[in-house]
Amino acid sequence: MKVILFGATGMVGQGVLRECLLDRDIESVLVVGRSPTGQHHAKLREIIHDNFVDYSAIESELTGYDACFFCLGVSSLGMDEARYRHLTYDITMAAATTLARLNPGMVFTYVTGRGSDSTEQGRLMWARIKGKTENDLLRLPFKAAYMFRPAAIQPLHGVRSKTAWVQAIYVVIAPVLSSLGRIAPKYVTTSEQLGRAMIKVARDGYPKPVLENEDINRI
Ligand SMILES: NC(=O)c1ccc[n+]([C@@H]2O[C@H](COP(=O)([O-])OP(=O)(O)OC[C@H]3O[C@@H](n4cnc5c(N)ncnc54)[C@H](OP(=O)(O)O)[C@@H]3O)[C@@H](O)[C@H]2O)c1
C-alpha cells in the first residue's frame, strides 16, 4: 500500500508512522504536516504545508494513494467551540474531500475518540463535533472509511504527545495505564496496537465503519 499520513508529529501519528515504516505491506509513506518529523527512512517522504484547509498547491502530489491515516487533531480543553470546530471539522473535511476526489480507490481512516457523539445532539461540545466529522467523512466517496475511537492510549517506543499537559499526565499515569490495559481493554490501547489496527483495517477492511477501543485491541 501507498499511504498518506497526517499528524505524524503527534502522539498518535508517531505511533502510526512507526508501524507503517516497519510494515512490509506498506511501500511508501507520504507525511503531510506543518513541521518535519525529524525522521529519515527510505519509505518516507514529507511535504511541509501551511494551509490545512486548502490543498490546491500540493494536489498533484496527493494522487495515486491507497490509504490515508488521518491522525491530526487537538484536545478541546480550554478551546471555544468555533476554534475546536475549525481544527477538528474544517481541517479534516478539507483534507478528506480533496483526497476522495483525487483517489476514489482510497481507504480513509480517521482517529476520533471514545465517546464521540454520532447523534451530533449531545451535551458535550467536543463529542458532537467529532461525531459530525465522523458522519460527514462516512458520506464521502472513498472506497471505504473507518473511524477509530481509542480511549486512553499508552505511548510505546518513545512516542510522546505534542501537547505538554497531555504528555505530563501520561508520564504520571504510565504504570497504572499498563496494568489497566490488561484488566480493562475497553479503556486503554497502545500506540502500537492503534497503528497496527489502522494498517490492518486499511488493507483488509472491517465489518463496521466505527471501531471502538475494544475493536482496536481485538484486531
Ligand atoms: N492522545 C490520546 O490519548 C488520544 C486518545 C483518544 C483520541 N485521540 C485523538 O487523536 C488525535 C491526535 O491526538 P494526539 O494525542 O496525537 O495529539 P498531539 O500529540 O497533540 O498531536 C497533534 C498533531 O496534530 C497536528 N496539528 C495540530 N493542530 C494543527 C493545525 N492547526 N494544523 C496542522 N497540524 C496540526 C500536530 O502538528 P504539529 O506537530 O505541527 O503541532 C500534531 O501532528 C486527536 O484527534 C485526539 O482527539 C488522542
PDB file of C-alpha atoms and ligand atoms in Angstrom:
ATOM      1  CA  MET A   1       0.000   0.000   0.000  1.00  0.00           C
ATOM      2  CA  LYS A   2       1.000   3.599  -0.623  1.00  0.00           C
ATOM      3  CA  VAL A   3      -0.232   5.727   2.264  1.00  0.00           C
ATOM      4  CA  ILE A   4      -0.628   9.381   3.257  1.00  0.00           C
ATOM      5  CA  LEU A   5      -0.281  10.293   6.932  1.00  0.00           C
ATOM      6  CA  PHE A   6      -1.481  13.492   8.605  1.00  0.00           C
ATOM      7  CA  GLY A   7      -0.462  14.362  12.192  1.00  0.00           C
ATOM      8  CA  ALA A   8       2.776  12.339  12.083  1.00  0.00           C
ATOM      9  CA  THR A   9       4.463  14.607  14.640  1.00  0.00           C
ATOM     10  CA  GLY A  10       1.740  13.982  17.254  1.00  0.00           C
ATOM     11  CA  MET A  11       1.413  11.170  19.754  1.00  0.00           C
ATOM     12  CA  VAL A  12      -0.968   9.067  17.669  1.00  0.00           C
ATOM     13  CA  GLY A  13       0.741   9.879  14.373  1.00  0.00           C
ATOM     14  CA  GLN A  14       4.227   8.993  15.668  1.00  0.00           C
ATOM     15  CA  GLY A  15       2.933   5.557  16.607  1.00  0.00           C
ATOM     16  CA  VAL A  16       1.208   5.063  13.250  1.00  0.00           C
ATOM     17  CA  LEU A  17       4.314   6.222  11.364  1.00  0.00           C
ATOM     18  CA  ARG A  18       6.491   3.740  13.263  1.00  0.00           C
ATOM     19  CA  GLU A  19       4.202   0.832  12.378  1.00  0.00           C
ATOM     20  CA  CYS A  20       3.967   1.963   8.721  1.00  0.00           C
ATOM     21  CA  LEU A  21       7.749   2.077   8.357  1.00  0.00           C
ATOM     22  CA  LEU A  22       8.023  -1.421   9.873  1.00  0.00           C
ATOM     23  CA  ASP A  23       5.183  -2.978   7.848  1.00  0.00           C
ATOM     24  CA  ARG A  24       6.247  -4.930   4.774  1.00  0.00           C
ATOM     25  CA  ASP A  25       2.888  -4.340   3.052  1.00  0.00           C
ATOM     26  CA  ILE A  26       3.470  -0.578   3.084  1.00  0.00           C
ATOM     27  CA  GLU A  27       5.528   0.508   0.124  1.00  0.00           C
ATOM     28  CA  SER A  28       5.704   4.260   0.838  1.00  0.00           C
ATOM     29  CA  VAL A  29       4.504   6.859   3.336  1.00  0.00           C
ATOM     30  CA  LEU A  30       3.831  10.471   2.399  1.00  0.00           C
ATOM     31  CA  VAL A  31       3.634  12.679   5.507  1.00  0.00           C
ATOM     32  CA  VAL A  32       1.796  15.980   5.157  1.00  0.00           C
ATOM     33  CA  GLY A  33       2.496  18.290   8.094  1.00  0.00           C
ATOM     34  CA  ARG A  34       3.356  21.820   9.124  1.00  0.00           C
ATOM     35  CA  SER A  35       6.639  20.760  10.750  1.00  0.00           C
ATOM     36  CA  PRO A  36       9.143  17.982   9.924  1.00  0.00           C
ATOM     37  CA  THR A  37       9.058  14.665  11.771  1.00  0.00           C
ATOM     38  CA  GLY A  38      12.870  14.631  12.040  1.00  0.00           C
ATOM     39  CA  GLN A  39      12.848  11.038  10.773  1.00  0.00           C
ATOM     40  CA  HIS A  40      14.686   9.614   7.781  1.00  0.00           C
ATOM     41  CA  HIS A  41      13.709   6.357   6.083  1.00  0.00           C
ATOM     42  CA  ALA A  42      13.782   5.007   2.541  1.00  0.00           C
ATOM     43  CA  LYS A  43       9.958   4.676   2.519  1.00  0.00           C
ATOM     44  CA  LEU A  44       9.279   8.146   3.957  1.00  0.00           C
ATOM     45  CA  ARG A  45       8.680  11.419   2.097  1.00  0.00           C
ATOM     46  CA  GLU A  46       7.418  14.620   3.700  1.00  0.00           C
ATOM     47  CA  ILE A  47       5.586  17.671   2.421  1.00  0.00           C
ATOM     48  CA  ILE A  48       5.647  20.727   4.672  1.00  0.00           C
ATOM     49  CA  HIS A  49       2.355  22.512   4.115  1.00  0.00           C
ATOM     50  CA  ASP A  50       0.989  25.638   5.766  1.00  0.00           C
ATOM     51  CA  ASN A  51      -2.695  25.854   4.862  1.00  0.00           C
ATOM     52  CA  PHE A  52      -4.648  22.861   6.145  1.00  0.00           C
ATOM     53  CA  VAL A  53      -7.961  23.984   4.658  1.00  0.00           C
ATOM     54  CA  ASP A  54      -6.578  24.395   1.132  1.00  0.00           C
ATOM     55  CA  TYR A  55      -4.508  21.722  -0.595  1.00  0.00           C
ATOM     56  CA  SER A  56      -4.631  23.158  -4.145  1.00  0.00           C
ATOM     57  CA  ALA A  57      -0.894  23.985  -4.118  1.00  0.00           C
ATOM     58  CA  ILE A  58       0.066  20.324  -3.457  1.00  0.00           C
ATOM     59  CA  GLU A  59      -2.796  18.442  -5.187  1.00  0.00           C
ATOM     60  CA  SER A  60      -0.538  16.999  -7.864  1.00  0.00           C
ATOM     61  CA  GLU A  61       1.442  15.215  -5.111  1.00  0.00           C
ATOM     62  CA  LEU A  62      -1.628  13.692  -3.443  1.00  0.00           C
ATOM     63  CA  THR A  63      -2.740  11.265  -6.158  1.00  0.00           C
ATOM     64  CA  GLY A  64      -2.083   7.539  -6.537  1.00  0.00           C
ATOM     65  CA  TYR A  65      -2.517   6.558  -2.859  1.00  0.00           C
ATOM     66  CA  ASP A  66      -4.330   3.539  -1.396  1.00  0.00           C
ATOM     67  CA  ALA A  67      -4.931   4.753   2.163  1.00  0.00           C
ATOM     68  CA  CYS A  68      -4.879   7.823   4.368  1.00  0.00           C
ATOM     69  CA  PHE A  69      -4.230   7.666   8.119  1.00  0.00           C
ATOM     70  CA  PHE A  70      -5.615  10.926   9.481  1.00  0.00           C
ATOM     71  CA  CYS A  71      -4.122  11.439  12.966  1.00  0.00           C
ATOM     72  CA  LEU A  72      -4.139  15.254  13.029  1.00  0.00           C
ATOM     73  CA  GLY A  73      -6.294  16.546  15.882  1.00  0.00           C
ATOM     74  CA  VAL A  74      -6.352  18.583  19.057  1.00  0.00           C
ATOM     75  CA  SER A  75      -7.735  18.432  22.572  1.00  0.00           C
ATOM     76  CA  SER A  76     -10.791  20.629  23.166  1.00  0.00           C
ATOM     77  CA  LEU A  77      -9.588  21.609  26.644  1.00  0.00           C
ATOM     78  CA  GLY A  78      -9.723  25.393  27.054  1.00  0.00           C
ATOM     79  CA  MET A  79     -10.851  25.884  23.444  1.00  0.00           C
ATOM     80  CA  ASP A  80     -14.043  27.622  22.352  1.00  0.00           C
ATOM     81  CA  GLU A  81     -16.462  25.785  20.057  1.00  0.00           C
ATOM     82  CA  ALA A  82     -15.635  27.780  16.898  1.00  0.00           C
ATOM     83  CA  ARG A  83     -11.891  27.118  17.217  1.00  0.00           C
ATOM     84  CA  TYR A  84     -12.334  23.430  18.067  1.00  0.00           C
ATOM     85  CA  ARG A  85     -14.759  23.013  15.134  1.00  0.00           C
ATOM     86  CA  HIS A  86     -12.261  24.662  12.777  1.00  0.00           C
ATOM     87  CA  LEU A  87      -9.335  22.479  13.916  1.00  0.00           C
ATOM     88  CA  THR A  88     -11.393  19.281  14.032  1.00  0.00           C
ATOM     89  CA  TYR A  89     -14.138  19.501  11.400  1.00  0.00           C
ATOM     90  CA  ASP A  90     -12.914  22.060   8.841  1.00  0.00           C
ATOM     91  CA  ILE A  91      -9.332  20.780   8.593  1.00  0.00           C
ATOM     92  CA  THR A  92     -10.318  17.109   8.454  1.00  0.00           C
ATOM     93  CA  MET A  93     -13.076  17.625   5.882  1.00  0.00           C
ATOM     94  CA  ALA A  94     -10.873  19.842   3.672  1.00  0.00           C
ATOM     95  CA  ALA A  95      -8.200  17.144   3.505  1.00  0.00           C
ATOM     96  CA  ALA A  96     -10.675  14.270   3.106  1.00  0.00           C
ATOM     97  CA  THR A  97     -12.739  15.982   0.388  1.00  0.00           C
ATOM     98  CA  THR A  98      -9.581  16.665  -1.627  1.00  0.00           C
ATOM     99  CA  LEU A  99      -8.283  13.114  -1.171  1.00  0.00           C
ATOM    100  CA  ALA A 100     -11.629  11.495  -2.087  1.00  0.00           C
ATOM    101  CA  ARG A 101     -11.699  13.487  -5.343  1.00  0.00           C
ATOM    102  CA  LEU A 102      -8.089  12.629  -6.210  1.00  0.00           C
ATOM    103  CA  ASN A 103      -8.119   8.981  -5.011  1.00  0.00           C
ATOM    104  CA  PRO A 104     -11.556   7.322  -5.396  1.00  0.00           C
ATOM    105  CA  GLY A 105      -9.990   3.943  -4.561  1.00  0.00           C
ATOM    106  CA  MET A 106      -8.641   5.198  -1.223  1.00  0.00           C
ATOM    107  CA  VAL A 107      -9.456   3.840   2.249  1.00  0.00           C
ATOM    108  CA  PHE A 108      -9.643   6.738   4.740  1.00  0.00           C
ATOM    109  CA  THR A 109      -9.053   6.058   8.428  1.00  0.00           C
ATOM    110  CA  TYR A 110      -9.719   8.791  10.988  1.00  0.00           C
ATOM    111  CA  VAL A 111      -8.583   8.893  14.621  1.00  0.00           C
ATOM    112  CA  THR A 112     -11.504  10.293  16.572  1.00  0.00           C
ATOM    113  CA  GLY A 113     -12.079   9.303  20.228  1.00  0.00           C
ATOM    114  CA  ARG A 114     -14.105   7.192  22.651  1.00  0.00           C
ATOM    115  CA  GLY A 115     -17.423   8.908  23.420  1.00  0.00           C
ATOM    116  CA  SER A 116     -17.783  10.680  20.069  1.00  0.00           C
ATOM    117  CA  ASP A 117     -21.454  11.503  19.583  1.00  0.00           C
ATOM    118  CA  SER A 118     -22.940  10.075  16.377  1.00  0.00           C
ATOM    119  CA  THR A 119     -26.278  11.848  17.091  1.00  0.00           C
ATOM    120  CA  GLU A 120     -24.493  15.252  16.977  1.00  0.00           C
ATOM    121  CA  GLN A 121     -27.083  16.354  19.591  1.00  0.00           C
ATOM    122  CA  GLY A 122     -25.488  15.556  22.964  1.00  0.00           C
ATOM    123  CA  ARG A 123     -24.297  17.935  25.679  1.00  0.00           C
ATOM    124  CA  LEU A 124     -20.540  17.582  25.123  1.00  0.00           C
ATOM    125  CA  MET A 125     -19.221  20.074  22.565  1.00  0.00           C
ATOM    126  CA  TRP A 126     -16.155  18.026  21.567  1.00  0.00           C
ATOM    127  CA  ALA A 127     -18.191  14.820  21.182  1.00  0.00           C
ATOM    128  CA  ARG A 128     -20.807  16.497  18.940  1.00  0.00           C
ATOM    129  CA  ILE A 129     -18.096  17.926  16.660  1.00  0.00           C
ATOM    130  CA  LYS A 130     -16.180  14.647  16.466  1.00  0.00           C
ATOM    131  CA  GLY A 131     -19.495  12.865  15.762  1.00  0.00           C
ATOM    132  CA  LYS A 132     -20.379  15.257  12.940  1.00  0.00           C
ATOM    133  CA  THR A 133     -16.870  14.889  11.494  1.00  0.00           C
ATOM    134  CA  GLU A 134     -17.228  11.083  11.557  1.00  0.00           C
ATOM    135  CA  ASN A 135     -20.715  11.192   9.984  1.00  0.00           C
ATOM    136  CA  ASP A 136     -19.649  13.501   7.161  1.00  0.00           C
ATOM    137  CA  LEU A 137     -16.456  11.530   6.473  1.00  0.00           C
ATOM    138  CA  LEU A 138     -18.558   8.384   6.102  1.00  0.00           C
ATOM    139  CA  ARG A 139     -20.597  10.111   3.360  1.00  0.00           C
ATOM    140  CA  LEU A 140     -17.568  10.917   1.165  1.00  0.00           C
ATOM    141  CA  PRO A 141     -16.994   8.773  -1.948  1.00  0.00           C
ATOM    142  CA  PHE A 142     -13.996   6.800  -0.654  1.00  0.00           C
ATOM    143  CA  LYS A 143     -13.647   3.077  -1.351  1.00  0.00           C
ATOM    144  CA  ALA A 144     -14.196   2.816   2.417  1.00  0.00           C
ATOM    145  CA  ALA A 145     -13.815   4.960   5.543  1.00  0.00           C
ATOM    146  CA  TYR A 146     -13.226   3.827   9.138  1.00  0.00           C
ATOM    147  CA  MET A 147     -13.496   5.839  12.336  1.00  0.00           C
ATOM    148  CA  PHE A 148     -11.125   4.748  15.120  1.00  0.00           C
ATOM    149  CA  ARG A 149     -12.294   5.692  18.612  1.00  0.00           C
ATOM    150  CA  PRO A 150      -9.447   4.970  21.043  1.00  0.00           C
ATOM    151  CA  ALA A 151      -9.894   5.677  24.753  1.00  0.00           C
ATOM    152  CA  ALA A 152      -6.613   6.224  26.647  1.00  0.00           C
ATOM    153  CA  ILE A 153      -3.527   5.460  24.576  1.00  0.00           C
ATOM    154  CA  GLN A 154      -0.390   4.127  26.241  1.00  0.00           C
ATOM    155  CA  PRO A 155       2.551   5.590  24.295  1.00  0.00           C
ATOM    156  CA  LEU A 156       5.229   2.980  23.490  1.00  0.00           C
ATOM    157  CA  HIS A 157       8.623   3.022  21.744  1.00  0.00           C
ATOM    158  CA  GLY A 158       9.474   6.646  22.628  1.00  0.00           C
ATOM    159  CA  VAL A 159       6.189   8.107  21.326  1.00  0.00           C
ATOM    160  CA  ARG A 160       5.357  11.452  23.008  1.00  0.00           C
ATOM    161  CA  SER A 161       2.411  13.849  22.937  1.00  0.00           C
ATOM    162  CA  LYS A 162       2.923  17.279  21.330  1.00  0.00           C
ATOM    163  CA  THR A 163       0.614  18.711  23.972  1.00  0.00           C
ATOM    164  CA  ALA A 164       2.679  19.385  27.094  1.00  0.00           C
ATOM    165  CA  TRP A 165      -0.085  18.755  29.658  1.00  0.00           C
ATOM    166  CA  VAL A 166      -1.133  15.500  27.960  1.00  0.00           C
ATOM    167  CA  GLN A 167       2.487  14.289  27.965  1.00  0.00           C
ATOM    168  CA  ALA A 168       2.824  15.204  31.666  1.00  0.00           C
ATOM    169  CA  ILE A 169      -0.314  13.207  32.516  1.00  0.00           C
ATOM    170  CA  TYR A 170       0.898  10.197  30.540  1.00  0.00           C
ATOM    171  CA  VAL A 171       4.242  10.201  32.369  1.00  0.00           C
ATOM    172  CA  VAL A 172       2.474  10.206  35.759  1.00  0.00           C
ATOM    173  CA  ILE A 173      -0.090   7.522  34.895  1.00  0.00           C
ATOM    174  CA  ALA A 174       2.185   5.245  32.819  1.00  0.00           C
ATOM    175  CA  PRO A 175       2.392   2.426  35.423  1.00  0.00           C
ATOM    176  CA  VAL A 176      -1.393   2.493  36.004  1.00  0.00           C
ATOM    177  CA  LEU A 177      -2.181   2.514  32.269  1.00  0.00           C
ATOM    178  CA  SER A 178      -0.104  -0.530  31.613  1.00  0.00           C
ATOM    179  CA  SER A 179      -1.932  -2.637  34.245  1.00  0.00           C
ATOM    180  CA  LEU A 180      -5.328  -1.152  33.363  1.00  0.00           C
ATOM    181  CA  GLY A 181      -4.781  -2.158  29.733  1.00  0.00           C
ATOM    182  CA  ARG A 182      -4.512  -5.790  30.838  1.00  0.00           C
ATOM    183  CA  ILE A 183      -7.615  -5.844  33.052  1.00  0.00           C
ATOM    184  CA  ALA A 184      -9.870  -3.383  31.182  1.00  0.00           C
ATOM    185  CA  PRO A 185      -9.122  -3.448  27.445  1.00  0.00           C
ATOM    186  CA  LYS A 186     -12.214  -1.291  26.850  1.00  0.00           C
ATOM    187  CA  TYR A 187     -10.459   1.734  28.280  1.00  0.00           C
ATOM    188  CA  VAL A 188      -6.826   1.526  27.143  1.00  0.00           C
ATOM    189  CA  THR A 189      -4.945   0.738  23.963  1.00  0.00           C
ATOM    190  CA  THR A 190      -1.329   1.370  22.970  1.00  0.00           C
ATOM    191  CA  SER A 191       0.232   3.482  20.236  1.00  0.00           C
ATOM    192  CA  GLU A 192       1.454   0.230  18.673  1.00  0.00           C
ATOM    193  CA  GLN A 193      -1.937  -1.526  18.754  1.00  0.00           C
ATOM    194  CA  LEU A 194      -3.650   1.505  17.241  1.00  0.00           C
ATOM    195  CA  GLY A 195      -1.105   1.793  14.423  1.00  0.00           C
ATOM    196  CA  ARG A 196      -1.244  -1.942  13.667  1.00  0.00           C
ATOM    197  CA  ALA A 197      -5.061  -1.912  13.692  1.00  0.00           C
ATOM    198  CA  MET A 198      -5.251   1.054  11.308  1.00  0.00           C
ATOM    199  CA  ILE A 199      -2.906  -0.626   8.835  1.00  0.00           C
ATOM    200  CA  LYS A 200      -4.771  -3.949   9.008  1.00  0.00           C
ATOM    201  CA  VAL A 201      -8.184  -2.343   8.527  1.00  0.00           C
ATOM    202  CA  ALA A 202      -6.943  -0.209   5.613  1.00  0.00           C
ATOM    203  CA  ARG A 203      -5.621  -3.387   3.976  1.00  0.00           C
ATOM    204  CA  ASP A 204      -8.307  -5.957   4.822  1.00  0.00           C
ATOM    205  CA  GLY A 205     -11.400  -3.918   5.794  1.00  0.00           C
ATOM    206  CA  TYR A 206     -13.590  -4.364   8.899  1.00  0.00           C
ATOM    207  CA  PRO A 207     -17.249  -5.408   9.329  1.00  0.00           C
ATOM    208  CA  LYS A 208     -18.300  -1.987  10.694  1.00  0.00           C
ATOM    209  CA  PRO A 209     -17.176   1.598   9.991  1.00  0.00           C
ATOM    210  CA  VAL A 210     -16.839   2.808  13.593  1.00  0.00           C
ATOM    211  CA  LEU A 211     -14.264   0.977  15.711  1.00  0.00           C
ATOM    212  CA  GLU A 212     -14.377   1.324  19.484  1.00  0.00           C
ATOM    213  CA  ASN A 213     -11.364   0.789  21.749  1.00  0.00           C
ATOM    214  CA  GLU A 214     -12.199  -2.899  22.228  1.00  0.00           C
ATOM    215  CA  ASP A 215     -12.332  -3.420  18.445  1.00  0.00           C
ATOM    216  CA  ILE A 216      -8.911  -1.773  18.102  1.00  0.00           C
ATOM    217  CA  ASN A 217      -7.460  -4.141  20.715  1.00  0.00           C
ATOM    218  CA  ARG A 218      -9.106  -7.213  19.161  1.00  0.00           C
ATOM    219  CA  ILE A 219      -7.669  -6.654  15.665  1.00  0.00           C
TER     220      ILE A 219
HETATM  221  N1  LIG B   1      -3.533  11.044  22.845  1.00  0.00           N
HETATM  222  C1  LIG B   1      -4.592  10.341  23.248  1.00  0.00           C
HETATM  223  O1  LIG B   1      -4.584   9.699  24.327  1.00  0.00           O
HETATM  224  C2  LIG B   1      -5.843  10.274  22.403  1.00  0.00           C
HETATM  225  C3  LIG B   1      -6.901   9.454  22.812  1.00  0.00           C
HETATM  226  C4  LIG B   1      -8.045   9.389  22.025  1.00  0.00           C
HETATM  227  C5  LIG B   1      -8.143  10.138  20.860  1.00  0.00           C
HETATM  228  N2  LIG B   1      -7.101  10.936  20.484  1.00  0.00           N
HETATM  229  C6  LIG B   1      -7.254  11.738  19.253  1.00  0.00           C
HETATM  230  O2  LIG B   1      -6.149  11.531  18.395  1.00  0.00           O
HETATM  231  C7  LIG B   1      -5.896  12.721  17.634  1.00  0.00           C
HETATM  232  C8  LIG B   1      -4.419  13.060  17.737  1.00  0.00           C
HETATM  233  O3  LIG B   1      -4.095  13.252  19.093  1.00  0.00           O
HETATM  234  P1  LIG B   1      -2.584  13.299  19.606  1.00  0.00           P
HETATM  235  O4  LIG B   1      -2.612  12.864  21.028  1.00  0.00           O
HETATM  236  O5  LIG B   1      -1.705  12.619  18.637  1.00  0.00           O
HETATM  237  O6  LIG B   1      -2.302  14.878  19.576  1.00  0.00           O
HETATM  238  P2  LIG B   1      -0.904  15.629  19.637  1.00  0.00           P
HETATM  239  O7  LIG B   1       0.168  14.792  20.209  1.00  0.00           O
HETATM  240  O8  LIG B   1      -1.205  16.955  20.275  1.00  0.00           O
HETATM  241  O9  LIG B   1      -0.559  15.866  18.073  1.00  0.00           O
HETATM  242  C9  LIG B   1      -1.389  16.650  17.280  1.00  0.00           C
HETATM  243  C10 LIG B   1      -0.993  16.510  15.824  1.00  0.00           C
HETATM  244  O10 LIG B   1      -1.871  17.344  15.033  1.00  0.00           O
HETATM  245  C11 LIG B   1      -1.113  18.360  14.379  1.00  0.00           C
HETATM  246  N3  LIG B   1      -1.841  19.625  14.425  1.00  0.00           N
HETATM  247  C12 LIG B   1      -2.465  20.165  15.481  1.00  0.00           C
HETATM  248  N4  LIG B   1      -3.020  21.355  15.136  1.00  0.00           N
HETATM  249  C13 LIG B   1      -2.711  21.550  13.831  1.00  0.00           C
HETATM  250  C14 LIG B   1      -3.002  22.592  12.905  1.00  0.00           C
HETATM  251  N5  LIG B   1      -3.693  23.689  13.261  1.00  0.00           N
HETATM  252  N6  LIG B   1      -2.542  22.493  11.649  1.00  0.00           N
HETATM  253  C15 LIG B   1      -1.809  21.408  11.274  1.00  0.00           C
HETATM  254  N7  LIG B   1      -1.489  20.376  12.104  1.00  0.00           N
HETATM  255  C16 LIG B   1      -1.948  20.457  13.370  1.00  0.00           C
HETATM  256  C17 LIG B   1       0.192  18.476  15.170  1.00  0.00           C
HETATM  257  O11 LIG B   1       1.175  19.026  14.325  1.00  0.00           O
HETATM  258  P3  LIG B   1       2.403  19.927  14.896  1.00  0.00           P
HETATM  259  O12 LIG B   1       3.467  18.955  15.286  1.00  0.00           O
HETATM  260  O13 LIG B   1       2.781  20.772  13.744  1.00  0.00           O
HETATM  261  O14 LIG B   1       1.868  20.706  16.078  1.00  0.00           O
HETATM  262  C18 LIG B   1       0.431  17.007  15.542  1.00  0.00           C
HETATM  263  O15 LIG B   1       0.972  16.310  14.440  1.00  0.00           O
HETATM  264  C19 LIG B   1      -6.825  13.800  18.197  1.00  0.00           C
HETATM  265  O16 LIG B   1      -7.928  13.945  17.342  1.00  0.00           O
HETATM  266  C20 LIG B   1      -7.263  13.240  19.527  1.00  0.00           C
HETATM  267  O17 LIG B   1      -8.560  13.662  19.895  1.00  0.00           O
HETATM  268  C21 LIG B   1      -5.956  11.031  21.213  1.00  0.00           C
END
